[in-house]
Short mmCIF file of C-alpha atoms and ligand atoms in Angstrom, two decimals:
data_model
loop_
_atom_site.label_atom_id
_atom_site.label_comp_id
_atom_site.label_asym_id
_atom_site.label_seq_id
_atom_site.Cartn_x
_atom_site.Cartn_y
_atom_site.Cartn_z
CA ILE M 1 23.38 -21.44 89.59
CA MET M 2 21.80 -22.31 86.27
CA HIS M 3 24.10 -23.00 83.33
CA LEU M 4 23.04 -22.47 79.90
CA ASN M 5 23.56 -24.89 76.88
CA THR M 6 26.68 -23.53 75.83
CA ASN M 7 26.29 -25.88 72.56
CA TYR M 8 24.04 -23.07 71.19
CA GLU M 9 27.13 -20.92 70.83
CA ASN M 10 28.52 -23.34 68.00
CA LEU M 11 25.60 -22.72 65.83
CA GLU M 12 25.21 -20.02 62.96
CA GLN M 13 23.82 -16.93 64.49
CA SER M 14 20.44 -17.37 62.66
CA TYR M 15 18.51 -20.12 60.93
CA LEU M 16 19.39 -20.25 57.13
CA PHE M 17 15.88 -19.32 56.03
CA SER M 18 15.46 -16.80 58.76
CA THR M 19 18.59 -14.94 57.60
CA VAL M 20 17.24 -14.89 53.83
CA ALA M 21 13.86 -13.48 55.13
CA LYS M 22 15.64 -10.75 56.76
CA LYS M 23 17.70 -9.83 53.91
CA VAL M 24 14.64 -9.67 51.55
CA ASN M 25 12.75 -7.59 54.23
CA GLU M 26 15.68 -4.96 54.53
CA PHE M 27 15.77 -4.99 50.62
CA ILE M 28 12.07 -4.31 50.48
CA SER M 29 12.05 -1.54 53.12
CA LYS M 30 14.74 0.31 51.15
CA LYS M 31 12.99 -0.28 47.64
CA PRO M 32 9.16 -0.78 48.32
CA ASP M 33 8.39 -0.04 44.91
CA LYS M 34 10.21 -3.07 43.30
CA LYS M 35 8.16 -6.52 42.84
CA VAL M 36 10.09 -9.19 44.65
CA ILE M 37 9.69 -13.01 43.45
CA ARG M 38 10.54 -15.46 46.15
CA LEU M 39 11.64 -18.76 44.99
CA GLY M 40 13.82 -19.21 48.01
CA ILE M 41 12.34 -21.26 51.02
CA GLY M 42 10.28 -24.29 49.71
CA ASP M 43 6.76 -23.12 50.85
CA VAL M 44 4.13 -23.96 48.60
CA THR M 45 1.79 -21.44 47.02
CA LEU M 46 -1.56 -23.58 45.59
CA PRO M 47 -4.40 -23.87 48.13
CA LEU M 48 -5.44 -27.11 49.61
CA CYS M 49 -7.48 -29.46 47.50
CA LYS M 50 -11.00 -29.82 47.29
CA ALA M 51 -11.07 -33.21 49.24
CA VAL M 52 -8.68 -31.64 51.85
CA VAL M 53 -11.07 -28.55 52.46
CA ASP M 54 -14.58 -30.56 52.55
CA ALA M 55 -12.84 -32.88 55.12
CA LEU M 56 -11.91 -29.97 57.14
CA HIS M 57 -15.26 -28.39 56.97
CA LYS M 58 -16.83 -31.65 58.05
CA ALA M 59 -14.40 -31.89 61.09
CA VAL M 60 -15.04 -28.64 62.25
CA ASP M 61 -18.78 -29.42 62.32
CA GLU M 62 -18.25 -32.28 64.32
CA MET M 63 -16.22 -30.27 66.87
CA GLY M 64 -19.16 -28.16 67.50
CA VAL M 65 -21.58 -30.95 68.18
CA GLN M 66 -21.64 -32.40 71.57
CA ALA M 67 -22.11 -36.00 70.03
CA THR M 68 -19.06 -35.96 67.87
CA PHE M 69 -16.74 -33.43 69.88
CA ARG M 70 -13.44 -34.74 70.56
CA GLY M 71 -10.95 -33.80 73.33
CA TYR M 72 -7.31 -35.06 73.75
CA GLY M 73 -6.66 -37.54 71.01
CA PRO M 74 -3.73 -40.57 70.84
CA GLU M 75 -0.55 -38.83 70.75
CA GLN M 76 0.58 -40.95 68.05
CA GLY M 77 -2.36 -40.37 65.98
CA TYR M 78 -5.90 -41.63 65.31
CA ASP M 79 -6.25 -45.10 63.73
CA PHE M 80 -8.43 -43.73 60.78
CA LEU M 81 -5.22 -41.99 59.70
CA CYS M 82 -2.51 -44.43 60.50
CA GLU M 83 -4.55 -46.85 58.62
CA ALA M 84 -4.64 -44.39 55.68
CA VAL M 85 -0.75 -44.14 55.94
CA GLN M 86 -0.30 -47.79 56.22
CA LYS M 87 -2.55 -48.40 52.92
CA TYR M 88 -0.47 -45.58 51.15
CA TYR M 89 2.79 -47.48 52.00
CA LYS M 90 1.25 -50.83 50.84
CA SER M 91 0.48 -49.36 47.57
CA HIS M 92 4.44 -49.22 47.37
CA ASN M 93 4.78 -52.57 48.61
CA VAL M 94 5.82 -51.88 51.86
CA GLU M 95 3.88 -53.41 54.84
CA LEU M 96 3.77 -51.63 58.10
CA ASP M 97 1.93 -52.44 61.43
CA LEU M 98 -0.14 -49.69 62.79
CA ASP M 99 1.76 -49.28 65.89
CA GLU M 100 5.06 -48.61 63.75
CA ILE M 101 3.30 -45.36 62.27
CA PHE M 102 3.49 -41.99 64.32
CA ILE M 103 1.61 -39.13 62.97
CA SER M 104 3.32 -35.90 63.84
CA ASP M 105 3.04 -31.98 63.00
CA GLY M 106 5.70 -32.59 60.25
CA ALA M 107 9.08 -33.85 59.42
CA LYS M 108 11.18 -30.94 60.67
CA SER M 109 9.99 -31.48 64.35
CA ASP M 110 10.45 -35.06 64.29
CA LEU M 111 13.74 -35.00 62.71
CA GLY M 112 14.87 -32.85 65.74
CA ASN M 113 12.84 -34.78 68.41
CA ILE M 114 14.11 -38.32 67.37
CA LEU M 115 17.33 -37.34 69.03
CA ASP M 116 15.96 -37.56 72.38
CA LEU M 117 16.24 -41.45 71.75
CA PHE M 118 19.97 -41.30 71.13
CA ALA M 119 23.11 -40.79 73.50
CA GLN M 120 25.14 -37.74 73.24
CA ASP M 121 28.23 -39.73 72.38
CA ASN M 122 26.94 -40.93 68.80
CA THR M 123 28.71 -39.71 65.99
CA VAL M 124 26.60 -38.55 63.13
CA LEU M 125 27.03 -38.62 59.60
CA VAL M 126 25.45 -36.12 57.22
CA PRO M 127 25.91 -35.36 53.68
CA ASP M 128 27.08 -31.92 52.62
CA PRO M 129 25.26 -29.90 51.44
CA VAL M 130 22.41 -30.66 53.61
CA TYR M 131 19.04 -29.43 55.15
CA PRO M 132 20.35 -27.36 58.07
CA VAL M 133 18.08 -28.88 60.45
CA TYR M 134 19.95 -32.43 60.73
CA VAL M 135 23.28 -30.49 61.57
CA ASP M 136 21.92 -27.53 63.98
CA THR M 137 19.89 -30.10 66.04
CA ASN M 138 23.01 -32.15 66.56
CA ILE M 139 24.85 -29.33 67.42
CA MET M 140 22.38 -28.11 69.99
CA ALA M 141 22.90 -31.51 71.50
CA GLY M 142 26.56 -31.27 71.47
CA ARG M 143 26.99 -34.19 69.23
CA LYS M 144 29.90 -34.87 66.86
CA VAL M 145 28.98 -34.27 63.37
CA ILE M 146 30.85 -35.57 60.19
CA TYR M 147 30.19 -35.14 56.42
CA ALA M 148 29.76 -37.14 53.54
CA ASP M 149 30.87 -34.87 50.45
CA ALA M 150 28.30 -34.51 47.87
CA ASN M 151 29.53 -32.85 44.69
CA GLY M 152 29.41 -32.67 40.65
CA GLU M 153 31.60 -35.91 40.92
CA ASN M 154 29.19 -38.06 42.68
CA CYS M 155 26.12 -36.42 41.25
CA PHE M 156 25.42 -35.13 44.65
CA LEU M 157 24.93 -38.58 45.85
CA PRO M 158 27.58 -39.64 48.26
CA GLY M 159 28.24 -43.42 48.67
CA VAL M 160 29.45 -45.44 51.66
CA ASN M 161 32.89 -44.86 52.73
CA LYS M 162 33.48 -48.08 54.90
CA GLU M 163 36.61 -46.46 56.70
CA ILE M 164 34.32 -43.82 58.23
CA LYS M 165 32.46 -45.04 61.55
CA ALA M 166 29.07 -43.49 61.96
CA ASP M 167 26.24 -44.23 64.33
CA LEU M 168 23.56 -42.05 63.27
CA ILE M 169 23.07 -41.40 59.26
CA TYR M 170 21.01 -38.92 57.80
CA ILE M 171 19.98 -39.60 54.21
CA CYS M 172 17.26 -37.07 52.13
CA SER M 173 16.18 -38.62 48.97
CA PRO M 174 14.94 -36.97 46.71
CA ASN M 175 17.46 -34.46 48.14
CA ASN M 176 16.93 -31.20 49.57
CA PRO M 177 18.77 -28.94 48.43
CA THR M 178 20.05 -30.72 45.58
CA GLY M 179 17.08 -32.59 43.93
CA ALA M 180 19.39 -35.71 43.52
CA VAL M 181 17.67 -39.03 44.12
CA TYR M 182 19.15 -42.24 45.20
CA ASN M 183 18.44 -45.54 43.28
CA LYS M 184 17.64 -48.91 44.93
CA GLU M 185 21.11 -50.11 44.43
CA GLN M 186 22.78 -47.16 45.82
CA LEU M 187 20.31 -47.14 48.83
CA LYS M 188 21.10 -50.79 49.50
CA GLU M 189 24.95 -49.84 49.94
CA TRP M 190 23.68 -47.44 52.63
CA VAL M 191 21.29 -50.03 54.36
CA ASP M 192 24.18 -52.90 54.23
CA TYR M 193 26.76 -50.32 55.78
CA ALA M 194 24.37 -49.28 58.69
CA ARG M 195 23.26 -52.78 59.37
CA GLU M 196 27.32 -53.73 59.47
CA CYS M 197 28.15 -51.08 61.77
CA GLY M 198 25.13 -51.05 63.94
CA ALA M 199 23.93 -47.55 62.82
CA VAL M 200 20.51 -46.09 62.40
CA ILE M 201 19.69 -44.10 59.30
CA LEU M 202 17.38 -41.19 59.60
CA PHE M 203 15.58 -41.19 56.23
CA ASP M 204 13.90 -38.09 55.17
CA SER M 205 11.38 -38.85 52.42
CA ALA M 206 9.57 -35.44 52.51
CA TYR M 207 9.97 -35.12 48.78
CA GLU M 208 8.88 -38.77 47.79
CA CYS M 209 5.61 -37.42 45.97
CA PHE M 210 7.88 -35.91 43.33
CA ILE M 211 9.44 -39.12 42.13
CA SER M 212 8.03 -39.75 38.75
CA ASP M 213 10.18 -42.94 37.84
CA GLU M 214 8.34 -46.15 39.20
CA ASN M 215 11.85 -47.86 39.54
CA LEU M 216 13.18 -44.96 42.15
CA PRO M 217 12.52 -45.90 45.67
CA ARG M 218 10.01 -43.46 47.55
CA SER M 219 10.49 -45.12 51.01
CA ILE M 220 13.68 -46.75 52.47
CA TYR M 221 11.52 -49.79 53.53
CA GLU M 222 11.48 -50.66 49.62
CA ILE M 223 15.05 -51.82 50.54
CA GLU M 224 15.47 -55.23 51.88
CA GLY M 225 16.87 -55.13 55.60
CA ALA M 226 15.82 -51.36 56.11
CA LYS M 227 13.32 -51.99 58.63
CA GLU M 228 16.37 -53.28 60.89
CA CYS M 229 18.14 -50.10 60.36
CA ALA M 230 16.12 -47.20 59.33
CA ILE M 231 13.44 -44.56 60.73
CA GLU M 232 11.79 -42.87 58.16
CA PHE M 233 10.20 -39.33 58.14
CA CYS M 234 7.49 -38.16 55.93
CA SER M 235 5.38 -34.86 55.52
CA LEU M 236 2.33 -33.82 53.91
CA SER M 237 3.81 -30.37 53.58
CA LYS M 238 4.84 -30.51 50.12
CA THR M 239 2.87 -33.53 49.04
CA ALA M 240 -0.48 -31.67 49.71
CA GLY M 241 0.24 -28.07 50.53
CA PHE M 242 0.15 -28.75 54.25
CA THR M 243 3.16 -26.16 55.20
CA GLY M 244 0.50 -24.22 57.18
CA THR M 245 -1.67 -26.93 58.28
CA ARG M 246 0.92 -29.07 59.65
CA CYS M 247 0.90 -32.84 59.45
CA GLY M 248 3.36 -35.50 58.87
CA TYR M 249 4.24 -39.05 59.85
CA THR M 250 7.31 -40.95 61.12
CA ILE M 251 7.75 -44.72 60.82
CA VAL M 252 9.73 -46.53 63.68
CA PRO M 253 9.76 -50.10 62.55
CA LYS M 254 9.47 -52.86 65.67
CA ALA M 255 12.41 -54.60 64.08
CA LEU M 256 14.44 -51.66 65.24
CA GLY M 257 14.26 -53.20 68.87
CA LYS M 258 13.50 -50.66 71.86
CA LEU M 259 13.47 -47.68 69.74
CA ASN M 260 9.71 -48.08 68.66
CA LYS M 261 8.79 -48.34 72.37
CA MET M 262 10.89 -45.26 73.33
CA TRP M 263 9.58 -43.17 70.83
CA LEU M 264 5.99 -43.86 71.75
CA ARG M 265 7.08 -43.04 75.31
CA ARG M 266 8.73 -39.83 74.06
CA GLN M 267 5.70 -38.70 72.19
CA THR M 268 3.13 -39.63 74.79
CA THR M 269 5.27 -37.65 77.24
CA LYS M 270 6.02 -34.48 75.15
CA PHE M 271 3.79 -34.44 72.29
CA ASN M 272 -0.12 -33.57 72.45
CA GLY M 273 -0.67 -35.02 68.85
CA VAL M 274 -1.98 -33.31 65.91
CA PRO M 275 -5.48 -31.67 66.14
CA TYR M 276 -8.32 -33.78 65.13
CA ILE M 277 -9.64 -31.59 62.38
CA VAL M 278 -5.96 -31.69 60.76
CA GLN M 279 -5.89 -35.41 60.97
CA ARG M 280 -9.13 -35.64 59.28
CA ALA M 281 -7.83 -33.28 56.48
CA ALA M 282 -4.69 -35.62 56.10
CA GLU M 283 -6.78 -38.70 56.00
CA ALA M 284 -8.52 -37.01 52.91
CA VAL M 285 -5.05 -36.66 51.10
CA PHE M 286 -5.01 -40.33 50.63
CA THR M 287 -8.60 -40.91 49.35
CA ASP M 288 -8.88 -41.60 45.55
CA GLU M 289 -10.23 -38.11 45.27
CA GLY M 290 -7.49 -36.55 47.30
CA GLN M 291 -4.68 -38.48 45.40
CA LYS M 292 -5.90 -37.15 42.14
CA GLU M 293 -6.10 -33.66 43.15
CA ILE M 294 -2.68 -33.49 44.93
CA LYS M 295 -1.23 -35.06 41.85
CA GLU M 296 -2.71 -32.37 39.62
CA ASN M 297 -0.96 -29.45 42.00
CA ILE M 298 2.29 -31.49 42.06
CA GLY M 299 2.22 -31.72 38.34
CA TYR M 300 1.76 -27.66 38.22
CA TYR M 301 4.97 -27.52 40.23
CA LYS M 302 6.76 -29.84 38.18
CA GLU M 303 5.97 -27.83 35.13
CA ASN M 304 7.38 -24.83 37.01
CA ALA M 305 10.56 -26.74 37.28
CA LYS M 306 10.66 -27.18 33.73
CA VAL M 307 10.13 -23.64 33.03
CA ILE M 308 13.05 -22.80 35.40
CA SER M 309 15.43 -25.64 33.93
CA GLU M 310 14.76 -24.58 30.33
CA THR M 311 15.74 -20.89 31.10
CA LEU M 312 18.87 -22.17 32.73
CA LYS M 313 19.63 -24.25 29.69
CA ARG M 314 19.09 -21.25 27.58
CA CYS M 315 21.58 -19.18 29.81
CA ASN M 316 24.03 -22.08 29.68
CA ILE M 317 23.99 -22.45 33.33
CA TRP M 318 24.83 -25.65 34.91
CA HIS M 319 22.10 -27.21 37.06
CA VAL M 320 20.38 -30.44 38.57
CA GLY M 321 17.11 -31.51 40.23
CA GLY M 322 13.89 -30.29 39.21
CA LYS M 323 13.09 -33.66 37.62
CA HIS M 324 11.98 -35.77 40.68
CA SER M 325 12.03 -32.72 43.02
CA PRO M 326 10.65 -29.26 43.45
CA TYR M 327 14.25 -27.90 43.88
CA ILE M 328 16.58 -26.68 41.08
CA TRP M 329 20.37 -26.80 42.10
CA LEU M 330 22.51 -24.41 40.19
CA ARG M 331 25.95 -23.32 39.67
CA CYS M 332 26.19 -19.68 40.20
CA PRO M 333 27.11 -17.71 36.91
CA ASN M 334 30.21 -15.88 36.55
CA ASN M 335 31.85 -17.85 39.23
CA MET M 336 30.17 -15.96 41.90
CA LYS M 337 29.86 -17.13 45.47
CA SER M 338 26.59 -18.23 46.81
CA TRP M 339 25.83 -15.00 48.84
CA GLU M 340 27.36 -12.71 46.39
CA PHE M 341 25.09 -14.33 43.80
CA PHE M 342 21.89 -14.04 46.33
CA ASP M 343 22.65 -10.11 46.71
CA TYR M 344 23.37 -9.88 42.91
CA LEU M 345 19.95 -11.33 41.94
CA LEU M 346 17.87 -9.59 44.52
CA GLU M 347 19.52 -6.40 43.45
CA ASN M 348 19.28 -6.76 39.87
CA ALA M 349 16.18 -8.82 39.23
CA GLN M 350 14.49 -8.90 42.57
CA VAL M 351 14.36 -12.75 42.71
CA VAL M 352 14.93 -14.58 45.83
CA GLY M 353 16.49 -18.15 45.98
CA THR M 354 18.57 -19.99 48.47
CA PRO M 355 22.32 -19.62 48.65
CA GLY M 356 23.94 -23.11 48.54
CA SER M 357 26.51 -22.23 51.01
CA GLY M 358 23.69 -21.91 53.55
CA PHE M 359 23.51 -25.79 53.04
CA GLY M 360 27.14 -26.45 53.76
CA ARG M 361 30.62 -26.08 52.47
CA ASN M 362 30.22 -27.95 49.32
CA GLY M 363 27.29 -25.77 48.42
CA GLU M 364 29.58 -22.78 48.10
CA GLY M 365 29.35 -21.30 44.37
CA TYR M 366 26.01 -22.94 44.14
CA PHE M 367 22.26 -21.64 44.50
CA ARG M 368 18.80 -23.32 45.02
CA LEU M 369 15.69 -22.22 43.27
CA THR M 370 12.22 -23.81 44.22
CA SER M 371 9.34 -24.63 41.75
CA PHE M 372 6.67 -23.98 44.43
CA GLY M 373 5.96 -20.38 43.29
CA SER M 374 2.84 -19.43 40.92
CA ARG M 375 3.38 -19.84 37.23
CA GLU M 376 2.99 -16.36 36.75
CA ASN M 377 5.87 -15.61 39.20
CA THR M 378 8.02 -18.35 37.84
CA ILE M 379 7.74 -17.17 34.33
CA GLU M 380 8.43 -13.46 35.37
CA ALA M 381 11.41 -14.66 37.50
CA MET M 382 12.87 -16.38 34.71
CA LYS M 383 12.31 -13.58 32.14
CA ARG M 384 14.18 -11.18 34.55
CA PHE M 385 16.96 -14.08 34.83
CA GLU M 386 17.46 -14.53 31.00
CA LYS M 387 17.69 -10.81 30.85
CA LEU M 388 20.68 -10.78 33.11
CA PHE M 389 22.54 -13.99 31.90
CA LYS M 390 21.61 -14.89 28.35
C1 MLT L 1 13.29 -25.58 52.51
O1 MLT L 1 13.07 -24.69 51.70
O2 MLT L 1 14.44 -26.19 52.44
C2 MLT L 1 12.19 -26.29 53.24
O3 MLT L 1 11.12 -25.51 52.93
C3 MLT L 1 12.48 -26.21 54.48
C4 MLT L 1 11.48 -27.07 55.48
O4 MLT L 1 10.68 -27.96 54.88
O5 MLT L 1 11.42 -27.02 56.82
#
């Protein structure tokens, strides 16, 4: 008789962003005349930049011509894109071999899929609050998850606690949901700790392009020794507006031993690779023109973050993030709980954010806003905010 994976019973009933979307849709169906502004899920709103669109058109044309048509591609990505990623890392002084770079359909999938390589009895350390995917994917596999407290006292950047023994350690910097960023010294402590206890760090760098201080690390491999203990996940979703186009890359250094070959084996078996046309679009992101254009878009979102942050300041609402990150993490006004504030804001201002408690126990009483909206909507949302709280 078939047995179900009962670990699923240990998950929250639905994925955080699905719950938020459901609540918003219920509100809209009750009050269809209200204009709801969504600053909840971190989904981009600016269109793909010109360099990317041109590359897409060109690749589509190639696919329609016998001489340049492509069928199955290499599961780990075409060399032209791996080379572009390699060059990008080199610009941050990180040397990678081509066969350490794996092209994927985004960080979320790979962060979940990588767990195929690890035994079930590994203990997993995640910060709290945390991007829910790290926790949920491990619960699905029945792994023990322990938490490192991130809170106002440590500026939402938990440090190493040598008393704790972990085998897999998740780090996201710039952080989702708090926007906090580790500096090199702080990351070095994690790298040293991982090497000491034989752990692997799963480093999510999906928001690296928002870093505007040259001294802050964009990649964990800027830290000495990291190649021996860390896998890095990055994505073009936020960097270049690929949330709907789908392309990312995962770095599995050969210095990690068997893991590099195991990941290749896993991907060639369970993944068909990213479509050729999308990989050509991704390649265009790394050209000089593409880099210039995406920087303009990132600058636009950063300006939105400033609009949000300045409004919160005027309302005397405590907040962090928004500087090296698209997320602003605020304390709910009037001591409201996260979901209470979510409902209050939706009802009274028709502004949608993400309740901090959805990211973990330490997120209770906090709330996340994203700067990925349009300028017009961000300004309008903040006007409504100010009316309620100033
Ligand atoms: C978020 O809002 O946290 C992100 O958009 C989720 C994701 O990238 O999957």
